[in-house]
Amino acid sequence: MGALTLPRKVVVLGSTGSIGLSTLSLFEESGVEVEILALTAGRNVERLIEQARRWSPKVAVIEDESKLETLRDGLAGTGVRAAAGAAAVAEAAAMGADWVMSAIVGAAGLPPTVAAARTGAIVALANKESLVCAGPALLAIAKAAGGSVIPVDSEHSAIFQVLQPDCAHRVARLILTASGGPFRTWDRAAMAAATPEQAIAHPNWSMGAKISVDSATMMNKGLEMIEASYLFGTPEGRIDVVIHPQSVIHSLVEYADGSTLAQLGPPDMRAPIACAFAWPDRLPWPAPRLDLAAYGQLTFESPDLDRFPSIGIAREALRLGGGAPTAMNAANEVAVAAFLDRRIGFLDIAAAVAGTLERMNSLGSLVVTESDAVDNAMMIDASARRIAAEVVAQKHRRL
Ligand code: NAD
Ligand code: MG
């Protein structure tokens, strides 16, 4: 086997979350030699301390500034510097790593992801919200800096792996697979009464709370359609979704000649992380292997667009363009937080997102005005959050 050229210096943004844990687990299991420059977390200071003690980064950053003292105490005597605040997270992203895992949840991940992209690092992108919020700007920044953005979202990793660069103009369709989430077979009345606990219990993947709710509403697939459109330059009309409850086929590319290529594997996020880490090489590690005979059958169905309106909302946002995807993402973050907080019901999530987009569109607030595309996205994100909070409050009063 030839020698691998792998990244050496790495930063893991969002190290205490589901993807962060999978990233560190992959480093551990594969035995790759990495120098971790920084680990960052939002609020989970205990886990951050534990990770920093194990991995000895130069700096450990907690976004929540009220936890800085605890972090300092926990790292006393280790030589690991403690820092806090959103600016410190973005600084950690720009420490000059070869490879940065972007695994913060939500548009909060945009500034550090942009900071990493500006350094020309390979950005392993799990944080799909940053791409939906400001995709074209983020990709242009990475390109201008001589770096790259490699998708970690399993569907986009699949497409990235089977997309032949010479034939990109011959793509007829991207087909995103979706598990269908925990409510795939529920009727509307049951969905209306669904609790956060039920929404978070995903059948195949163990993930953070926000993306688990997104899987339950299928807004996750809506976000992923936008993500795919930006990453691969594919218009909305050429992106389809098929439900595949076993989550073995991670997505497909159909070419002009009718040939369709797919990527398969057991549902384990360490696989797309390994791909983003070693690309264009392949990382040898004791990965779980696919046993198709053990599955026996793989099944497929069309999504029910009435029970899962989020797919249609995302299509509309992509068609509208401008700030619509940005606003959709922000409104969804506000609505999901309200649902997790039991302020609105499950079906209110999509309704609040649609209501916010409608209101912003009629006010003309989806138009891109600033010359700086990242600033502009952050402005639209902020105004969508304000309007979504009002829409959510109205639904809450009606509950
Ligand atoms: P998670 O909630 O488990 O972890 C999020 C991480 O971000 C944690 O480390 C948390 O401390 C940190 N964080 C939260 N808010 C922050 C803030 N304001 N500033 C700085 N750090 C903050 O989420 P996850 O499931 O690991 O997902 C992370 C991202 O990856 C999301 O964008 C998600 O859509 C995407 N993703 C996740 C999976 C998965 O299997 N979990 C799959 C595909 C894509
Ligand atoms: Mg995905």
Short mmCIF file of N, CA and C in Angstrom, two decimals, residues 68 82 103 108 204:
data_model
loop_
_atom_site.label_atom_id
_atom_site.label_comp_id
_atom_site.label_asym_id
_atom_site.label_seq_id
_atom_site.Cartn_x
_atom_site.Cartn_y
_atom_site.Cartn_z
N LEU A 68 -16.02 30.00 31.27
CA LEU A 68 -14.56 30.10 31.10
C LEU A 68 -13.80 29.68 32.37
N ALA A 82 -7.15 27.98 27.75
CA ALA A 82 -8.61 28.04 27.76
C ALA A 82 -9.05 29.39 27.20
N ALA A 103 -18.37 21.41 12.60
CA ALA A 103 -19.48 20.60 13.14
C ALA A 103 -20.23 21.32 14.25
N ALA A 108 -24.85 29.64 13.58
CA ALA A 108 -23.77 30.07 14.48
C ALA A 108 -22.42 29.54 13.98
N ASN A 204 -32.33 5.40 12.56
CA ASN A 204 -31.03 4.87 12.11
C ASN A 204 -29.80 5.61 12.63
#
